[in-house]
CSV table of C-alpha atoms and ligand atoms in Angstrom, one decimal:
chain,number,residue,atom,x,y,z
A,142,UNK,CA,4.5,-2.7,22.8
A,143,UNK,CA,6.5,-4.8,25.2
A,144,UNK,CA,9.8,-3.2,24.6
A,145,UNK,CA,10.8,0.5,24.7
A,146,UNK,CA,12.0,2.3,21.6
A,147,UNK,CA,15.3,3.1,23.3
A,148,UNK,CA,15.9,-0.6,23.9
A,149,UNK,CA,14.9,-1.5,20.3
A,150,UNK,CA,17.4,1.1,19.0
A,151,UNK,CA,20.1,-0.1,21.5
A,152,UNK,CA,19.6,-3.6,20.1
A,153,UNK,CA,18.9,-3.0,16.3
A,154,UNK,CA,20.4,0.5,15.7
A,155,UNK,CA,18.8,3.6,14.2
A,156,UNK,CA,16.9,4.4,12.1
A,157,UNK,CA,14.6,1.4,12.4
A,158,UNK,CA,11.2,0.3,11.1
A,159,UNK,CA,9.1,-1.4,13.7
A,160,UNK,CA,5.8,-3.4,12.9
A,161,UNK,CA,3.4,-4.5,15.5
A,162,UNK,CA,1.7,-7.7,14.2
A,163,UNK,CA,-1.2,-7.4,16.8
A,164,UNK,CA,-2.3,-4.2,14.9
A,165,UNK,CA,-1.9,-5.9,11.5
A,166,UNK,CA,-4.1,-8.8,12.7
A,167,UNK,CA,-6.6,-6.6,14.2
A,168,UNK,CA,-7.1,-4.6,11.0
A,169,UNK,CA,-7.2,-7.7,8.9
A,170,UNK,CA,-9.9,-9.1,11.1
A,171,UNK,CA,-11.9,-5.9,11.2
A,172,UNK,CA,-12.0,-5.6,7.4
A,173,UNK,CA,-13.0,-9.2,7.0
A,174,UNK,CA,-15.9,-9.0,9.4
A,175,UNK,CA,-17.2,-5.7,7.9
A,176,UNK,CA,-18.2,-7.8,4.8
A,177,UNK,CA,-21.3,-9.9,5.4
A,178,UNK,CA,-21.6,-11.0,1.7
A,179,UNK,CA,-20.4,-14.5,1.0
A,180,UNK,CA,-18.4,-15.8,-0.7
A,181,UNK,CA,-15.8,-13.2,0.1
A,182,UNK,CA,-12.0,-13.3,-0.5
A,183,UNK,CA,-10.0,-10.4,0.7
A,184,UNK,CA,-6.6,-10.0,-1.0
A,185,UNK,CA,-3.7,-8.1,0.6
A,186,UNK,CA,-2.1,-5.6,-1.7
A,187,UNK,CA,1.5,-6.7,-0.9
A,188,UNK,CA,3.0,-3.5,-2.4
A,189,UNK,CA,2.1,-1.6,0.8
A,190,UNK,CA,4.5,-3.7,2.9
A,191,UNK,CA,6.2,-6.7,1.4
A,192,UNK,CA,8.0,-7.7,4.7
A,193,UNK,CA,7.6,-11.5,4.8
A,194,UNK,CA,6.6,-11.6,8.5
A,195,UNK,CA,3.9,-9.0,7.8
A,196,UNK,CA,2.6,-10.8,4.7
A,197,UNK,CA,2.6,-14.1,6.5
A,198,UNK,CA,0.5,-12.7,9.4
A,199,UNK,CA,-2.1,-11.4,6.8
A,200,UNK,CA,-2.2,-14.7,4.9
A,201,UNK,CA,-2.8,-16.6,8.2
A,202,UNK,CA,-5.8,-14.4,8.7
A,203,UNK,CA,-7.2,-16.0,5.5
A,204,UNK,CA,-6.2,-13.4,2.9
A,205,UNK,CA,-5.0,-14.0,-0.7
A,206,UNK,CA,-2.6,-11.7,-2.4
A,207,UNK,CA,-2.9,-8.9,-4.9
A,208,UNK,CA,0.5,-8.6,-6.7
A,209,UNK,CA,1.6,-6.1,-9.2
A,210,UNK,CA,5.0,-7.4,-10.3
A,211,UNK,CA,6.8,-10.7,-10.8
A,212,UNK,CA,8.7,-10.0,-7.6
A,213,UNK,CA,5.5,-9.7,-5.5
A,214,UNK,CA,4.1,-12.9,-7.1
A,215,UNK,CA,7.4,-14.5,-6.0
A,216,UNK,CA,7.0,-13.4,-2.5
A,217,UNK,CA,3.5,-14.8,-2.3
A,218,UNK,CA,4.5,-18.1,-3.8
A,219,UNK,CA,7.6,-18.4,-1.5
A,220,UNK,CA,5.2,-17.9,1.5
A,221,UNK,CA,3.2,-20.9,0.2
A,222,UNK,CA,0.1,-18.9,-1.0
A,223,UNK,CA,-1.9,-21.0,-3.5
A,224,UNK,CA,-1.6,-19.5,-7.1
A,225,UNK,CA,-5.4,-19.6,-7.3
A,226,UNK,CA,-5.4,-17.0,-4.5
A,227,UNK,CA,-2.9,-14.7,-6.2
A,228,UNK,CA,-4.1,-12.0,-8.5
A,229,UNK,CA,-1.4,-10.4,-10.7
A,230,UNK,CA,-2.8,-6.9,-11.4
A,231,UNK,CA,-0.5,-6.2,-14.4
A,232,UNK,CA,0.4,-2.7,-15.7
A,233,UNK,CA,2.4,-2.6,-18.9
A,234,UNK,CA,3.8,-6.1,-18.2
A,235,UNK,CA,6.1,-7.7,-20.8
A,236,UNK,CA,5.2,-10.8,-22.8
A,237,UNK,CA,7.9,-12.6,-20.9
A,238,UNK,CA,6.4,-11.7,-17.6
A,239,UNK,CA,3.0,-12.8,-18.9
A,240,UNK,CA,4.3,-16.2,-19.9
A,241,UNK,CA,5.9,-16.7,-16.5
A,242,UNK,CA,2.7,-15.7,-14.7
A,243,UNK,CA,0.7,-18.2,-16.9
A,244,UNK,CA,3.2,-21.0,-15.9
A,245,UNK,CA,2.9,-20.0,-12.3
A,246,UNK,CA,-0.9,-20.4,-12.5
A,247,UNK,CA,-1.7,-17.0,-11.1
A,248,UNK,CA,-4.7,-15.1,-12.5
A,249,UNK,CA,-3.6,-12.1,-14.7
A,250,UNK,CA,-5.7,-9.1,-14.2
A,251,UNK,CA,-5.3,-7.3,-17.5
A,252,UNK,CA,-5.2,-3.5,-17.5
A,253,UNK,CA,-5.5,-3.0,-21.3
A,254,UNK,CA,-7.2,-4.5,-24.3
A,255,UNK,CA,-3.9,-5.3,-26.1
A,256,UNK,CA,-2.7,-7.3,-23.0
A,257,UNK,CA,-6.0,-9.2,-23.0
A,258,UNK,CA,-5.6,-10.0,-26.7
A,259,UNK,CA,-2.0,-11.2,-26.3
A,260,UNK,CA,-3.0,-13.3,-23.3
A,261,UNK,CA,-5.7,-15.0,-25.5
A,262,UNK,CA,-3.2,-15.4,-28.4
A,263,UNK,CA,-0.7,-17.0,-26.0
A,264,UNK,CA,-3.4,-19.7,-25.1
A,265,UNK,CA,-4.5,-18.1,-21.8
A,266,UNK,CA,-7.6,-19.8,-20.6
A,267,UNK,CA,-8.7,-17.3,-17.9
A,268,UNK,CA,-8.2,-13.6,-17.1
A,269,UNK,CA,-9.5,-10.8,-15.0
A,270,UNK,CA,-9.9,-7.3,-16.5
A,271,UNK,CA,-9.3,-4.1,-14.6
A,272,UNK,CA,-11.8,-1.5,-15.6
A,273,UNK,CA,-11.6,2.2,-15.2
A,274,UNK,CA,-15.1,3.3,-13.9
A,275,UNK,CA,-14.1,6.9,-14.8
A,276,UNK,CA,-14.6,7.8,-11.1
A,277,UNK,CA,-11.3,8.4,-9.3
A,278,UNK,CA,-10.6,9.0,-5.6
A,279,UNK,CA,-7.6,9.3,-3.3
A,280,UNK,CA,-5.7,11.4,-0.9
A,281,UNK,CA,-3.5,13.0,-3.6
A,282,UNK,CA,-3.6,13.3,-7.4
A,283,UNK,CA,-0.6,11.0,-7.6
A,284,UNK,CA,-2.5,8.2,-6.0
A,285,UNK,CA,-5.8,8.6,-7.8
A,286,UNK,CA,-5.9,5.5,-10.1
A,287,UNK,CA,-9.1,5.9,-12.1
A,288,UNK,CA,-10.8,8.8,-14.1
A,289,UNK,CA,-9.8,10.4,-17.3
A,290,UNK,CA,-6.2,11.2,-16.5
A,291,UNK,CA,-4.8,7.8,-15.3
A,292,UNK,CA,-3.1,5.1,-17.3
A,293,UNK,CA,-4.9,2.3,-15.5
A,294,UNK,CA,-7.5,-0.1,-16.7
A,295,UNK,CA,-9.8,-0.6,-19.7
A,296,UNK,CA,-12.4,2.3,-19.8
A,297,UNK,CA,-15.7,0.9,-18.7
A,298,UNK,CA,-17.4,2.0,-21.9
A,299,UNK,CA,-15.2,-0.6,-23.8
A,300,UNK,CA,-16.8,-3.6,-22.0
A,301,UNK,CA,-18.3,-4.7,-25.3
A,302,UNK,CA,-14.9,-5.0,-26.8
A,303,UNK,CA,-13.9,-7.2,-23.9
A,304,UNK,CA,-17.0,-9.4,-24.4
A,305,UNK,CA,-16.4,-9.7,-28.1
A,306,UNK,CA,-12.7,-10.7,-27.6
A,307,UNK,CA,-13.9,-13.3,-25.1
A,308,UNK,CA,-16.5,-14.7,-27.6
A,309,UNK,CA,-13.9,-15.0,-30.3
A,310,UNK,CA,-11.3,-16.8,-28.2
A,311,UNK,CA,-10.7,-19.6,-25.8
A,312,UNK,CA,-10.2,-17.1,-23.0
A,313,UNK,CA,-12.8,-16.6,-20.3
A,314,UNK,CA,-13.0,-13.4,-18.4
A,315,UNK,CA,-13.5,-14.7,-14.9
A,316,UNK,CA,-12.8,-11.4,-13.0
A,317,UNK,CA,-14.1,-7.9,-13.2
A,318,UNK,CA,-11.9,-5.5,-11.2
A,319,UNK,CA,-11.4,-1.8,-10.3
A,320,UNK,CA,-9.0,0.1,-8.1
A,321,UNK,CA,-10.0,3.8,-8.1
A,322,UNK,CA,-7.4,5.2,-5.8
A,323,UNK,CA,-5.7,5.2,-2.4
A,324,UNK,CA,-6.4,6.8,0.9
A,325,UNK,CA,-10.2,7.1,0.5
A,326,UNK,CA,-12.0,8.1,3.6
A,327,UNK,CA,-15.3,8.8,1.8
A,328,UNK,CA,-17.4,5.6,1.4
A,329,UNK,CA,-19.9,7.4,-0.9
A,330,UNK,CA,-17.5,7.9,-3.9
A,331,UNK,CA,-16.4,4.3,-3.4
A,332,UNK,CA,-19.9,3.0,-3.6
A,333,UNK,CA,-20.6,5.1,-6.8
A,334,UNK,CA,-17.6,3.4,-8.6
A,335,UNK,CA,-18.8,0.0,-7.4
A,336,UNK,CA,-22.2,0.6,-9.0
A,337,UNK,CA,-20.4,1.4,-12.3
A,338,UNK,CA,-18.2,-1.7,-12.2
A,339,UNK,CA,-21.2,-3.8,-11.4
A,340,UNK,CA,-22.9,-2.5,-14.6
A,341,UNK,CA,-19.8,-3.6,-16.4
A,342,UNK,CA,-19.9,-7.0,-14.7
A,343,UNK,CA,-23.4,-7.5,-16.0
A,344,UNK,CA,-22.0,-7.7,-19.6
A,345,UNK,CA,-19.6,-10.5,-18.8
A,346,UNK,CA,-21.2,-13.9,-18.6
A,347,UNK,CA,-18.3,-16.0,-17.3
A,348,UNK,CA,-17.3,-14.3,-14.1
A,349,UNK,CA,-16.2,-16.0,-10.9
A,350,UNK,CA,-15.4,-12.8,-9.0
A,351,UNK,CA,-15.9,-9.1,-8.8
A,352,UNK,CA,-13.0,-7.1,-7.2
A,353,UNK,CA,-13.6,-3.6,-5.9
A,354,UNK,CA,-9.9,-3.1,-5.3
A,355,UNK,CA,-8.2,-1.4,-2.4
A,356,UNK,CA,-8.0,2.2,-1.3
A,357,UNK,CA,-9.4,2.4,2.2
A,358,UNK,CA,-7.6,5.2,4.0
A,359,UNK,CA,-6.5,5.7,7.5
A,360,UNK,CA,-6.6,8.8,9.7
A,361,UNK,CA,-3.0,10.1,9.5
A,362,UNK,CA,-3.8,13.3,11.3
A,363,UNK,CA,-4.7,13.8,15.0
A,364,UNK,CA,-8.4,13.9,15.4
A,365,UNK,CA,-9.2,12.9,11.8
A,366,UNK,CA,-12.2,10.5,11.6
A,367,UNK,CA,-11.5,7.0,10.4
A,368,UNK,CA,-13.4,5.6,7.5
A,369,UNK,CA,-16.7,4.2,8.4
A,370,UNK,CA,-15.7,0.6,7.7
A,371,UNK,CA,-19.2,-0.8,8.8
A,372,UNK,CA,-20.9,1.5,6.2
A,373,UNK,CA,-18.4,0.7,3.5
A,374,UNK,CA,-18.7,-3.1,4.2
A,375,UNK,CA,-22.5,-2.9,4.2
A,376,UNK,CA,-22.6,-0.9,0.9
A,377,UNK,CA,-20.3,-3.4,-0.8
A,378,UNK,CA,-22.3,-6.4,0.6
A,379,UNK,CA,-25.7,-5.0,-0.3
A,380,UNK,CA,-24.6,-3.9,-3.9
A,381,UNK,CA,-23.0,-7.3,-4.5
A,382,UNK,CA,-26.0,-9.2,-3.1
A,383,UNK,CA,-28.4,-7.3,-5.4
A,384,UNK,CA,-26.1,-7.7,-8.3
A,385,UNK,CA,-25.7,-11.5,-8.0
A,386,UNK,CA,-29.4,-11.8,-7.7
A,387,UNK,CA,-29.7,-10.1,-11.2
A,388,UNK,CA,-26.6,-12.0,-12.5
A,389,UNK,CA,-28.3,-15.3,-11.7
A,390,UNK,CA,-25.6,-17.0,-9.7
A,391,UNK,CA,-23.3,-16.2,-6.8
A,392,UNK,CA,-20.0,-14.6,-7.5
A,393,UNK,CA,-17.0,-14.2,-5.2
A,394,UNK,CA,-16.5,-10.7,-3.8
A,395,UNK,CA,-12.9,-9.5,-3.5
A,396,UNK,CA,-11.3,-6.5,-1.9
A,397,UNK,CA,-7.6,-5.5,-2.0
A,398,UNK,CA,-6.6,-3.4,1.0
A,399,UNK,CA,-3.0,-2.5,1.5
A,400,UNK,CA,-2.7,0.7,3.6
A,401,UNK,CA,-5.6,-0.2,5.9
A,402,UNK,CA,-4.0,-3.4,7.0
A,403,UNK,CA,-0.5,-2.2,7.7
A,404,UNK,CA,-0.1,1.6,7.9
A,405,UNK,CA,-1.0,1.9,11.6
A,406,UNK,CA,1.2,-1.1,12.6
A,407,UNK,CA,4.4,0.7,11.6
A,408,UNK,CA,6.7,3.2,13.1
A,409,UNK,CA,9.9,4.6,11.8
A,410,UNK,CA,12.1,5.3,14.8
A,411,UNK,CA,14.9,7.8,14.2
A,412,UNK,CA,17.4,9.6,16.4
A,413,UNK,CA,18.0,13.4,16.5
A,414,UNK,CA,21.4,14.3,15.2
A,415,UNK,CA,21.2,18.1,15.3
A,416,UNK,CA,19.1,20.9,16.6
A,417,UNK,CA,19.6,24.2,14.8
A,418,UNK,CA,18.0,27.5,15.7
A,419,UNK,CA,18.2,30.0,12.9
A,420,UNK,CA,18.1,33.7,13.9
A,421,UNK,CA,15.2,36.0,13.0
A,422,UNK,CA,15.9,38.0,9.9
A,423,UNK,CA,14.2,40.9,8.2
A,424,UNK,CA,12.5,38.5,5.8
A,425,UNK,CA,11.4,35.8,8.2
A,426,UNK,CA,11.4,34.7,11.8
A,427,UNK,CA,14.0,32.0,12.6
A,428,UNK,CA,13.0,28.4,12.5
A,429,UNK,CA,14.3,25.5,14.6
A,430,UNK,CA,15.4,22.6,12.5
A,431,UNK,CA,15.5,19.2,14.1
A,432,UNK,CA,17.7,17.0,12.0
A,433,UNK,CA,17.5,13.2,12.2
A,434,UNK,CA,19.3,10.1,11.0
A,435,UNK,CA,16.8,9.2,8.3
A,436,UNK,CA,15.3,11.1,5.4
A,437,UNK,CA,13.0,10.8,2.4
A,438,UNK,CA,15.2,7.9,1.2
A,439,UNK,CA,13.5,5.8,3.9
A,440,UNK,CA,10.0,7.5,4.1
A,441,UNK,CA,9.2,9.4,0.9
A,442,UNK,CA,5.5,10.0,1.4
A,443,UNK,CA,5.8,13.5,2.8
A,444,UNK,CA,8.1,14.6,0.0
A,445,UNK,CA,6.1,12.9,-2.7
A,446,UNK,CA,2.5,13.3,-1.8
A,447,UNK,CA,2.7,16.1,0.8
A,448,UNK,CA,1.5,13.4,3.2
A,449,UNK,CA,1.2,14.0,7.0
A,450,UNK,CA,2.7,11.6,9.5
A,451,UNK,CA,2.2,12.1,13.2
A,452,UNK,CA,5.5,12.5,15.1
A,453,UNK,CA,6.2,11.8,18.8
A,454,UNK,CA,9.2,12.7,20.7
A,455,UNK,CA,9.7,9.5,22.8
A,456,UNK,CA,12.6,10.9,24.8
A,457,UNK,CA,11.2,14.2,26.2
A,458,UNK,CA,8.0,13.8,28.3
A,459,UNK,CA,8.1,17.1,30.2
A,460,UNK,CA,9.9,19.5,27.8
A,461,UNK,CA,7.8,22.6,26.7
A,462,UNK,CA,6.0,22.2,23.3
A,463,UNK,CA,8.0,23.9,20.6
A,464,UNK,CA,7.3,24.5,16.9
A,465,UNK,CA,10.1,22.7,14.9
A,466,UNK,CA,10.8,21.6,11.4
A,467,UNK,CA,11.7,17.9,11.4
A,468,UNK,CA,14.2,17.3,8.6
A,469,UNK,CA,16.2,14.4,7.3
A,470,UNK,CA,19.8,13.8,6.3
A,471,UNK,CA,19.4,13.8,2.5
A,472,UNK,CA,21.0,16.5,0.5
A,473,UNK,CA,17.8,18.1,-0.8
A,474,UNK,CA,15.8,20.9,0.5
A,475,UNK,CA,12.6,18.8,0.1
A,476,UNK,CA,13.8,16.4,2.8
A,477,UNK,CA,11.3,17.6,5.3
A,478,UNK,CA,9.0,15.4,7.5
A,479,UNK,CA,7.1,18.2,9.1
A,480,UNK,CA,7.0,22.0,9.2
A,481,UNK,CA,6.3,23.9,12.4
A,482,UNK,CA,5.3,20.8,14.3
A,483,UNK,CA,4.6,21.2,17.9
A,484,UNK,CA,6.8,18.7,19.8
A,485,UNK,CA,8.3,18.5,23.4
A,486,UNK,CA,11.5,20.5,22.6
A,487,UNK,CA,13.8,17.9,20.9
A,488,UNK,CA,17.4,17.5,22.1
A,489,UNK,CA,20.4,15.7,20.6
A,490,UNK,CA,20.0,12.0,20.8
A,491,UNK,CA,16.3,12.0,21.4
A,492,UNK,CA,14.3,9.3,19.7
A,493,UNK,CA,11.4,10.4,17.4
A,494,UNK,CA,8.7,8.1,16.2
A,495,UNK,CA,7.3,8.7,12.7
A,496,UNK,CA,3.8,7.1,13.0
A,497,UNK,CA,1.6,5.2,10.6
A,498,UNK,CA,4.7,4.4,8.5
A,499,UNK,CA,3.8,0.7,8.0
A,500,UNK,CA,2.4,1.2,4.5
A,501,UNK,CA,4.5,2.6,1.7
A,502,UNK,CA,7.3,3.3,4.0
A,503,UNK,CA,10.1,0.7,3.7
A,504,UNK,CA,8.3,-0.5,0.5
A,505,UNK,CA,9.3,2.7,-1.2
A,506,UNK,CA,12.7,3.3,0.4
A,507,UNK,CA,15.7,3.8,-1.7
A,508,UNK,CA,19.5,4.1,-1.2
A,509,UNK,CA,19.6,7.6,-2.5
A,510,UNK,CA,22.8,9.5,-1.4
A,511,UNK,CA,24.3,6.0,-1.1
A,512,UNK,CA,22.7,5.5,2.3
A,513,UNK,CA,21.9,1.9,3.2
A,514,UNK,CA,18.4,0.7,3.9
A,515,UNK,CA,17.3,0.6,7.6
A,516,UNK,CA,16.6,-2.6,9.5
A,517,UNK,CA,13.1,-3.9,10.0
A,518,UNK,CA,11.8,-5.5,13.3
A,519,UNK,CA,8.5,-7.1,14.0
A,520,UNK,CA,6.9,-7.2,17.4
A,521,UNK,CA,4.6,-10.2,17.9
A,522,UNK,CA,3.1,-10.2,21.4
A,523,UNK,CA,6.0,-10.3,23.8
A,524,UNK,CA,8.4,-11.4,21.0
A,525,UNK,CA,10.7,-9.1,19.1
A,526,UNK,CA,12.2,-10.5,15.9
A,527,UNK,CA,14.6,-8.9,13.4
A,528,UNK,CA,12.8,-9.2,9.9
A,529,UNK,CA,15.6,-7.6,7.9
A,530,UNK,CA,19.0,-6.7,8.9
A,531,UNK,CA,20.3,-3.2,8.3
A,532,UNK,CA,22.0,-3.0,5.0
A,533,UNK,CA,25.7,-2.2,5.1
A,534,UNK,CA,27.7,0.2,3.0
A,535,UNK,CA,29.7,-2.8,1.8
A,536,UNK,CA,26.6,-4.6,0.6
A,537,UNK,CA,25.4,-1.5,-1.2
A,538,UNK,CA,28.8,-1.0,-2.9
A,539,UNK,CA,29.1,-4.7,-3.8
A,540,UNK,CA,25.9,-4.6,-5.8
A,541,UNK,CA,27.8,-2.9,-8.6
A,542,UNK,CA,30.6,-4.3,-10.7
A,543,UNK,CA,33.8,-2.4,-9.9
B,684,LLP,N1,-4.9,-2.8,-5.6
B,684,LLP,C1,-4.3,-2.1,-6.6
B,684,LLP,C2,-4.4,-2.6,-8.0
B,684,LLP,C3,-3.4,-1.1,-6.3
B,684,LLP,O1,-2.7,-0.4,-7.3
B,684,LLP,C4,-3.3,-0.6,-5.0
B,684,LLP,C5,-2.4,0.5,-4.6
B,684,LLP,C6,-4.0,-1.3,-4.0
B,684,LLP,C7,-4.8,-2.4,-4.4
B,684,LLP,C8,-3.9,-1.0,-2.5
B,684,LLP,O2,-4.3,0.3,-2.2
B,684,LLP,P1,-4.4,0.8,-0.7
B,684,LLP,O3,-5.5,-0.1,0.0
B,684,LLP,O4,-3.1,0.6,-0.1
B,684,LLP,O5,-4.8,2.2,-0.8
B,684,LLP,N2,2.5,5.0,-2.4
B,684,LLP,C9,1.2,5.6,-2.2
B,684,LLP,C10,0.0,4.6,-2.5
B,684,LLP,C11,0.1,4.0,-3.8
B,684,LLP,C12,-1.0,2.9,-4.0
B,684,LLP,C13,-0.8,2.3,-5.3
B,684,LLP,N3,-1.8,1.3,-5.5
B,684,LLP,C14,1.2,6.2,-0.8
B,684,LLP,O6,2.2,6.1,-0.1
B,684,LLP,O7,0.2,6.7,-0.3
């Protein structure tokens, strides 16, 4: 990065989300080139990071958009994405949301038979269907989105019901979709689910695309191996090539990465506001709590999924490594970013960097404890741009009617 964290904080304040667009572009390019099968349309799962500057950079790399809400569709449309390149993966959408999406011309990816029926009844001409291949994956049970215990998708064994519905209506099922979970580092489980979804696709005669969803993980921990992207891409390409030969005509292959594209581009910078050393007691040895000016309101992944984020102390280069608990400023005991983490002994005013926070960081931030949202900055080569100003307490309060 061309500018130091201290300068960024001096200019934009603390805490601060920073995204490096060079990393976003590099990941977008790497994923696209891992797939040799053509035609291929990668979609960006905008939920991971809807910051317009980030989404624009990915769209400029040739990506379409996977949206899961009317708001996400609106972001894509406002950025000028062609509706034909937007997939609205619905999940318990309302009829009103469905009608709006039809008017917008985006493809609705139906997650239940009753939604598909209502789309047909409303005069829908085309739809995609999300299937549950009954194989789930993911870094935590809360982000496993297939298998017997999830609310998502039409169970793959019900494909004949989808085919019958299609025969009896003017609606064509043009897409066959799955998304089995998030944070997958094992290409093998992904490939097994792909095979199930292709066996489903075989039963649907009017397809234009098959979408294997997102879920590619990143190595959050020091020394953790990255996913073998080349192997994953080769598997997807080979399976799809063999399938379309059987199917009798080429179909578009789609993937929907979110985290893989943006996680590593993002850092949450925070400032140390307190260093507290608790004494040893009869029950336990004392801990050192390093408090900072952000909390799970701004990065909930650790509290919610027991996720691990690398932390660097950017201010102390030579201080001795010390085991500390890095905690936030929210009034809950679960507001912990790391336990017994070895850091160069933090001092008041130090800047800490919570790494790999570009995916599901700001996207999941809240104003809990009536704390405003942080600012967002993008670094693009030697340029630094404010992407979202820090929310003020006045703005937060003015959102309600007094
Ligand atoms: N497609 C669909 C339909 C999805 O539901 C998701 C994520 C994706 C694609 C992108 O998945 P990714 O490539 O980012 O793994 N908040 C959690 C992750 C939840 C993911 C939900 N769906 C976290 O912080 O780990």
